[in-house]
GROMACS .gro file of C-alpha atoms in nm:
model
  317
    1MET     CA    1  -1.427  -1.099   3.404
    2GLU     CA    2  -1.206  -0.805   3.457
    3LYS     CA    3  -0.935  -0.718   3.193
    4ILE     CA    4  -0.584  -0.801   3.323
    5ASN     CA    5  -0.320  -0.616   3.136
    6ASN     CA    6   0.044  -0.636   3.277
    7VAL     CA    7   0.221  -0.567   2.975
    8THR     CA    8   0.316  -0.198   2.890
    9GLU     CA    9   0.566  -0.274   2.583
   10PHE     CA   10   0.640  -0.550   2.348
   11ILE     CA   11   0.967  -0.667   2.235
   12PHE     CA   12   1.033  -0.746   1.860
   13TRP     CA   13   1.253  -1.027   1.752
   14GLY     CA   14   1.324  -0.834   1.421
   15LEU     CA   15   1.419  -0.965   1.097
   16SER     CA   16   1.709  -1.142   1.207
   17GLN     CA   17   1.910  -1.244   1.513
   18SER     CA   18   2.251  -1.185   1.335
   19PRO     CA   19   2.416  -0.849   1.405
   20GLU     CA   20   2.604  -0.879   1.058
   21ILE     CA   21   2.284  -0.966   0.869
   22GLU     CA   22   2.104  -0.675   1.061
   23LYS     CA   23   2.381  -0.405   0.947
   24VAL     CA   24   2.331  -0.535   0.573
   25CYS     CA   25   1.961  -0.496   0.611
   26PHE     CA   26   1.993  -0.165   0.773
   27VAL     CA   27   2.172  -0.045   0.447
   28VAL     CA   28   1.918  -0.211   0.212
   29PHE     CA   29   1.611  -0.116   0.357
   30SER     CA   30   1.726   0.238   0.407
   31VAL     CA   31   1.778   0.255   0.045
   32PHE     CA   32   1.441   0.075  -0.014
   33TYR     CA   33   1.262   0.351   0.192
   34ILE     CA   34   1.450   0.642   0.034
   35ILE     CA   35   1.326   0.502  -0.308
   36ILE     CA   36   0.983   0.492  -0.171
   37LEU     CA   37   0.961   0.824  -0.068
   38LEU     CA   38   1.129   0.969  -0.369
   39GLY     CA   39   0.950   0.745  -0.633
   40ASN     CA   40   0.592   0.828  -0.491
   41LEU     CA   41   0.646   1.184  -0.433
   42LEU     CA   42   0.755   1.221  -0.784
   43ILE     CA   43   0.443   1.053  -0.913
   44MET     CA   44   0.248   1.312  -0.687
   45LEU     CA   45   0.431   1.610  -0.812
   46THR     CA   46   0.412   1.501  -1.172
   47VAL     CA   47   0.026   1.454  -1.144
   48CYS     CA   48  -0.010   1.796  -0.942
   49LEU     CA   49   0.222   2.013  -1.165
   50ASN     CA   50   0.108   1.877  -1.494
   51ASN     CA   51  -0.265   1.910  -1.401
   52LEU     CA   52  -0.326   1.552  -1.445
   53PHE     CA   53  -0.600   1.556  -1.171
   54LYS     CA   54  -0.892   1.590  -1.411
   55SER     CA   55  -0.811   1.254  -1.548
   56PRO     CA   56  -0.954   0.979  -1.300
   57MET     CA   57  -0.650   0.741  -1.324
   58TYR     CA   58  -0.410   0.985  -1.251
   59PHE     CA   59  -0.627   1.108  -0.983
   60PHE     CA   60  -0.625   0.764  -0.807
   61LEU     CA   61  -0.287   0.708  -0.884
   62SER     CA   62  -0.142   1.012  -0.695
   63PHE     CA   63  -0.355   0.907  -0.402
   64LEU     CA   64  -0.221   0.550  -0.447
   65SER     CA   65   0.126   0.683  -0.408
   66LEU     CA   66   0.020   0.884  -0.106
   67VAL     CA   67  -0.104   0.571   0.030
   68ASP     CA   68   0.228   0.388  -0.043
   69ILE     CA   69   0.407   0.639   0.135
   70CYS     CA   70   0.196   0.642   0.450
   71TYR     CA   71   0.188   0.260   0.468
   72SER     CA   72   0.547   0.206   0.433
   73SER     CA   73   0.617   0.480   0.714
   74VAL     CA   74   0.396   0.298   0.944
   75THR     CA   75   0.652   0.014   0.958
   76ALA     CA   76   0.942   0.095   0.787
   77PRO     CA   77   1.133   0.375   0.997
   78LYS     CA   78   1.086   0.166   1.319
   79MET     CA   79   1.214  -0.144   1.174
   80ILE     CA   80   1.525   0.035   1.021
   81VAL     CA   81   1.612   0.184   1.361
   82ASP     CA   82   1.546  -0.132   1.533
   83LEU     CA   83   1.803  -0.306   1.306
   84LEU     CA   84   2.086  -0.112   1.488
   85ALA     CA   85   1.917  -0.119   1.829
   86LYS     CA   86   1.999  -0.361   2.107
   87ASP     CA   87   1.657  -0.315   2.256
   88LYS     CA   88   1.366  -0.351   1.994
   89THR     CA   89   1.069  -0.222   2.223
   90ILE     CA   90   0.752  -0.073   2.145
   91SER     CA   91   0.487   0.050   2.412
   92TYR     CA   92   0.154  -0.101   2.424
   93VAL     CA   93  -0.021   0.222   2.284
   94GLY     CA   94   0.253   0.242   2.003
   95CYS     CA   95   0.188  -0.104   1.900
   96MET     CA   96  -0.189  -0.048   1.882
   97LEU     CA   97  -0.138   0.250   1.665
   98GLN     CA   98   0.077   0.077   1.445
   99LEU     CA   99  -0.148  -0.206   1.391
  100PHE     CA  100  -0.411   0.045   1.326
  101GLY     CA  101  -0.193   0.228   1.076
  102VAL     CA  102  -0.111  -0.101   0.896
  103HIS     CA  103  -0.445  -0.227   0.835
  104PHE     CA  104  -0.578   0.162   0.752
  105PHE     CA  105  -0.348   0.203   0.504
  106GLY     CA  106  -0.336  -0.148   0.366
  107CYS     CA  107  -0.696  -0.172   0.350
  108THR     CA  108  -0.732   0.167   0.185
  109GLU     CA  109  -0.472   0.063  -0.082
  110ILE     CA  110  -0.682  -0.243  -0.159
  111PHE     CA  111  -0.981  -0.036  -0.227
  112ILE     CA  112  -0.794   0.208  -0.434
  113LEU     CA  113  -0.667  -0.049  -0.652
  114THR     CA  114  -1.010  -0.180  -0.710
  115VAL     CA  115  -1.137   0.153  -0.779
  116MET     CA  116  -0.849   0.186  -1.037
  117ALA     CA  117  -0.953  -0.141  -1.194
  118TYR     CA  118  -1.331  -0.001  -1.221
  119ASP     CA  119  -1.191   0.307  -1.383
  120ARG     CA  120  -0.999   0.113  -1.647
  121TYR     CA  121  -1.301  -0.109  -1.713
  122VAL     CA  122  -1.527   0.218  -1.767
  123ALA     CA  123  -1.242   0.364  -1.978
  124ILE     CA  124  -1.202   0.060  -2.218
  125CYS     CA  125  -1.570  -0.104  -2.216
  126LYS     CA  126  -1.756   0.235  -2.213
  127PRO     CA  127  -1.523   0.501  -2.355
  128LEU     CA  128  -1.831   0.715  -2.510
  129HIS     CA  129  -1.954   0.749  -2.154
  130TYR     CA  130  -1.642   0.752  -1.960
  131MET     CA  131  -1.633   1.122  -1.867
  132THR     CA  132  -1.992   1.115  -1.759
  133ILE     CA  133  -1.956   0.793  -1.539
  134MET     CA  134  -1.618   0.903  -1.413
  135ASP     CA  135  -1.685   1.287  -1.337
  136GLN     CA  136  -1.501   1.461  -1.050
  137GLU     CA  137  -1.799   1.431  -0.808
  138ARG     CA  138  -1.812   1.074  -0.836
  139CYS     CA  139  -1.427   1.047  -0.819
  140ASN     CA  140  -1.434   1.222  -0.494
  141LYS     CA  141  -1.698   1.006  -0.348
  142MET     CA  142  -1.522   0.682  -0.451
  143LEU     CA  143  -1.202   0.804  -0.302
  144LEU     CA  144  -1.383   0.906   0.026
  145GLY     CA  145  -1.521   0.558   0.039
  146THR     CA  146  -1.172   0.392   0.010
  147TRP     CA  147  -1.075   0.609   0.322
  148VAL     CA  148  -1.386   0.524   0.526
  149GLY     CA  149  -1.384   0.147   0.414
  150GLY     CA  150  -1.010   0.119   0.547
  151PHE     CA  151  -1.090   0.316   0.872
  152LEU     CA  152  -1.387   0.091   0.938
  153HIS     CA  153  -1.185  -0.226   0.884
  154SER     CA  154  -0.878  -0.106   1.095
  155ILE     CA  155  -1.091   0.017   1.382
  156ILE     CA  156  -1.264  -0.320   1.416
  157GLN     CA  157  -0.911  -0.498   1.396
  158VAL     CA  158  -0.787  -0.273   1.674
  159ALA     CA  159  -1.113  -0.301   1.893
  160LEU     CA  160  -1.068  -0.671   1.886
  161VAL     CA  161  -0.726  -0.676   2.008
  162VAL     CA  162  -0.752  -0.400   2.269
  163GLN     CA  163  -1.023  -0.584   2.468
  164LEU     CA  164  -0.782  -0.893   2.510
  165PRO     CA  165  -0.585  -0.925   2.838
  166PHE     CA  166  -0.210  -0.932   2.806
  167CYS     CA  167  -0.027  -1.066   3.115
  168GLY     CA  168   0.306  -1.187   2.941
  169PRO     CA  169   0.513  -1.284   2.766
  170ASN     CA  170   0.572  -0.990   2.566
  171GLU     CA  171   0.810  -1.078   2.285
  172ILE     CA  172   0.672  -1.066   1.928
  173ASP     CA  173   0.834  -1.286   1.663
  174HIS     CA  174   0.799  -0.992   1.399
  175TYR     CA  175   0.933  -0.648   1.309
  176PHE     CA  176   0.608  -0.477   1.368
  177CYS     CA  177   0.262  -0.525   1.536
  178ASP     CA  178   0.033  -0.725   1.347
  179VAL     CA  179  -0.295  -0.902   1.449
  180HIS     CA  180  -0.170  -1.257   1.436
  181PRO     CA  181   0.152  -1.214   1.604
  182VAL     CA  182   0.004  -1.006   1.887
  183LEU     CA  183  -0.287  -1.249   1.945
  184LYS     CA  184  -0.035  -1.505   2.044
  185LEU     CA  185   0.044  -1.303   2.318
  186ALA     CA  186  -0.309  -1.298   2.493
  187CYS     CA  187  -0.342  -1.493   2.800
  188THR     CA  188  -0.700  -1.593   2.707
  189ASP     CA  189  -0.865  -1.810   2.437
  190THR     CA  190  -0.862  -1.604   2.116
  191TYR     CA  191  -1.025  -1.863   1.888
  192ILE     CA  192  -1.352  -1.646   1.827
  193VAL     CA  193  -1.144  -1.337   1.794
  194GLY     CA  194  -0.922  -1.502   1.546
  195VAL     CA  195  -1.211  -1.613   1.350
  196VAL     CA  196  -1.365  -1.272   1.332
  197VAL     CA  197  -1.026  -1.123   1.233
  198THR     CA  198  -0.987  -1.359   0.958
  199ALA     CA  199  -1.341  -1.336   0.829
  200ASN     CA  200  -1.277  -0.922   0.856
  201SER     CA  201  -0.956  -0.933   0.646
  202GLY     CA  202  -1.060  -1.221   0.443
  203THR     CA  203  -1.377  -1.101   0.310
  204ILE     CA  204  -1.189  -0.767   0.199
  205ALA     CA  205  -0.909  -0.947   0.033
  206LEU     CA  206  -1.106  -1.213  -0.155
  207GLY     CA  207  -1.394  -0.977  -0.226
  208SER     CA  208  -1.167  -0.719  -0.382
  209PHE     CA  209  -0.966  -0.992  -0.562
  210VAL     CA  210  -1.261  -1.143  -0.740
  211ILE     CA  211  -1.385  -0.793  -0.840
  212LEU     CA  212  -1.033  -0.719  -0.982
  213LEU     CA  213  -1.043  -1.059  -1.170
  214ILE     CA  214  -1.385  -0.986  -1.291
  215SER     CA  215  -1.285  -0.647  -1.414
  216TYR     CA  216  -0.969  -0.738  -1.600
  217SER     CA  217  -1.138  -1.049  -1.744
  218ILE     CA  218  -1.398  -0.830  -1.896
  219ILE     CA  219  -1.130  -0.572  -2.032
  220LEU     CA  220  -0.921  -0.836  -2.165
  221VAL     CA  221  -1.222  -0.982  -2.357
  222SER     CA  222  -1.340  -0.647  -2.474
  223LEU     CA  223  -0.986  -0.568  -2.621
  224ARG     CA  224  -1.061  -0.802  -2.908
  225LYS     CA  225  -1.281  -0.543  -3.059
  226GLN     CA  226  -1.028  -0.275  -3.039
  227SER     CA  227  -0.784  -0.181  -3.301
  228ALA     CA  228  -0.403  -0.300  -3.273
  229GLU     CA  229  -0.310   0.067  -3.141
  230GLY     CA  230  -0.597   0.067  -2.887
  231ARG     CA  231  -0.529  -0.283  -2.782
  232HIS     CA  232  -0.154  -0.186  -2.714
  233LYS     CA  233  -0.209   0.117  -2.536
  234ALA     CA  234  -0.504  -0.046  -2.324
  235LEU     CA  235  -0.254  -0.350  -2.241
  236SER     CA  236   0.019  -0.103  -2.145
  237THR     CA  237  -0.209   0.044  -1.873
  238CYS     CA  238  -0.385  -0.246  -1.750
  239GLY     CA  239  -0.056  -0.442  -1.748
  240SER     CA  240   0.078  -0.212  -1.493
  241HIS     CA  241  -0.232  -0.225  -1.293
  242ILE     CA  242  -0.234  -0.613  -1.304
  243ALA     CA  243   0.135  -0.626  -1.189
  244VAL     CA  244   0.065  -0.419  -0.893
  245VAL     CA  245  -0.256  -0.612  -0.779
  246ILE     CA  246  -0.059  -0.947  -0.813
  247MET     CA  247   0.237  -0.829  -0.610
  248PHE     CA  248   0.014  -0.673  -0.349
  249PHE     CA  249  -0.267  -0.939  -0.317
  250GLY     CA  250  -0.042  -1.249  -0.328
  251PRO     CA  251   0.139  -1.193  -0.004
  252CYS     CA  252  -0.181  -1.021   0.168
  253THR     CA  253  -0.375  -1.337   0.078
  254PHE     CA  254  -0.104  -1.567   0.247
  255MET     CA  255  -0.118  -1.353   0.552
  256TYR     CA  256  -0.459  -1.290   0.618
  257MET     CA  257  -0.687  -1.553   0.424
  258ARG     CA  258  -0.600  -1.804   0.671
  259PRO     CA  259  -0.674  -1.922   1.030
  260ASP     CA  260  -0.508  -1.750   1.336
  261THR     CA  261  -0.156  -1.909   1.276
  262THR     CA  262   0.179  -1.782   1.222
  263PHE     CA  263   0.484  -1.912   1.012
  264SER     CA  264   0.832  -1.853   1.007
  265GLU     CA  265   0.807  -1.700   0.657
  266ASP     CA  266   0.559  -1.442   0.773
  267LYS     CA  267   0.827  -1.191   0.818
  268MET     CA  268   0.968  -1.209   0.458
  269VAL     CA  269   0.625  -1.205   0.316
  270ALA     CA  270   0.535  -0.888   0.515
  271VAL     CA  271   0.838  -0.708   0.387
  272PHE     CA  272   0.715  -0.773   0.038
  273TYR     CA  273   0.389  -0.598   0.083
  274THR     CA  274   0.483  -0.331   0.324
  275ILE     CA  275   0.823  -0.229   0.160
  276ILE     CA  276   0.890  -0.396  -0.190
  277THR     CA  277   0.543  -0.337  -0.333
  278PRO     CA  278   0.534   0.051  -0.234
  279MET     CA  279   0.896   0.065  -0.380
  280LEU     CA  280   0.797  -0.090  -0.713
  281ASN     CA  281   0.483   0.075  -0.777
  282PRO     CA  282   0.632   0.397  -0.917
  283LEU     CA  283   0.871   0.203  -1.126
  284ILE     CA  284   0.596   0.003  -1.277
  285TYR     CA  285   0.362   0.276  -1.350
  286THR     CA  286   0.627   0.488  -1.502
  287LEU     CA  287   0.801   0.232  -1.717
  288ARG     CA  288   0.465   0.078  -1.837
  289ASN     CA  289   0.281   0.389  -1.889
  290ALA     CA  290   0.395   0.630  -2.179
  291GLU     CA  291   0.160   0.901  -2.074
  292VAL     CA  292   0.327   0.925  -1.719
  293LYS     CA  293   0.671   0.900  -1.858
  294ASN     CA  294   0.588   1.198  -2.118
  295ALA     CA  295   0.448   1.382  -1.795
  296MET     CA  296   0.779   1.342  -1.631
  297LYS     CA  297   0.984   1.447  -1.921
  298LYS     CA  298   0.780   1.757  -1.958
  299LEU     CA  299   0.820   1.827  -1.579
  300TRP     CA  300   1.194   1.781  -1.571
  301GLY     CA  301   1.223   1.980  -1.915
  302ARG     CA  302   1.020   2.256  -1.792
  303ASN     CA  303   1.251   2.259  -1.466
  304VAL     CA  304   1.583   2.248  -1.672
  305PHE     CA  305   1.444   2.546  -1.887
  306LEU     CA  306   1.359   2.765  -1.583
  307GLU     CA  307   1.684   2.685  -1.435
  308ALA     CA  308   1.872   2.787  -1.746
  309LYS     CA  309   1.654   3.098  -1.803
  310GLY     CA  310   1.749   3.201  -1.430
  311LYS     CA  311   2.116   3.160  -1.486
  312LYS     CA  312   2.092   3.341  -1.811
  313LEU     CA  313   1.921   3.638  -1.628
  314ASP     CA  314   2.190   3.632  -1.343
  315LEU     CA  315   2.454   3.655  -1.629
  316ILE     CA  316   2.281   3.950  -1.782
  317ILE     CA  317   2.242   4.146  -1.438
   0.00000   0.00000   0.00000
């Protein structure tokens, strides 16, 4: 049967139908997005300028920050603009690109968090072999694997949606294009597509979450053999990782490990993993990690020193 597609654009319902609430949300989410950009850029600069790329943990942390910026930028700018817009529209092509971006960067983040858990497992459980196992070449291959995995996942999701006919209506009860809300608008039976979409997302989310649980369980058990100082340092580092994992996987599990259905709470849950988590990640990793805090102090101290030195030279001249 030939595909019929009369829809050239979609209309978002947005976060709220109340103009007053939308104005408040505009201010709040604008501040949140600025924090996401500044916080994650600060981590990337800290890792880069302090030459921490040689440490696998900070190597992956810097790319996690990059993915967080990209992930939130797929949805946040459009949502913020739409909060003050009368017509919240997006083209069909723009919708498919947004769907691809959400799943590409979201899945890549899941894989990076999984790799970071493996890194902590090797560091704590096999410290003598750590630098041999987690050498630069292997880290590069693992990082490449996270991007390739994210691409394969997202291209499957988009391919499943693109082949569906859309002949109206074209209103999406959401603030961005995601698989489940878009599937509701298809003018054909989407049961099989919905099952495949859920299986694709669910396998990745559940599989990664199980690996994370096993890794951190082994780490916690092995900490009994460590000294009090070693335990404290390991728990400080792993604690930040576990907090991020819970904040990210909790909402993702609610959204994607279920049949092809939508709930009124979906928008608020989506806000949590597309905006709140990328905003909190830099705070969690800096406040819970003494090494990152020390590196940031050195960075700011160096900048203050150079600035003071420059002013002194200006006075002399």
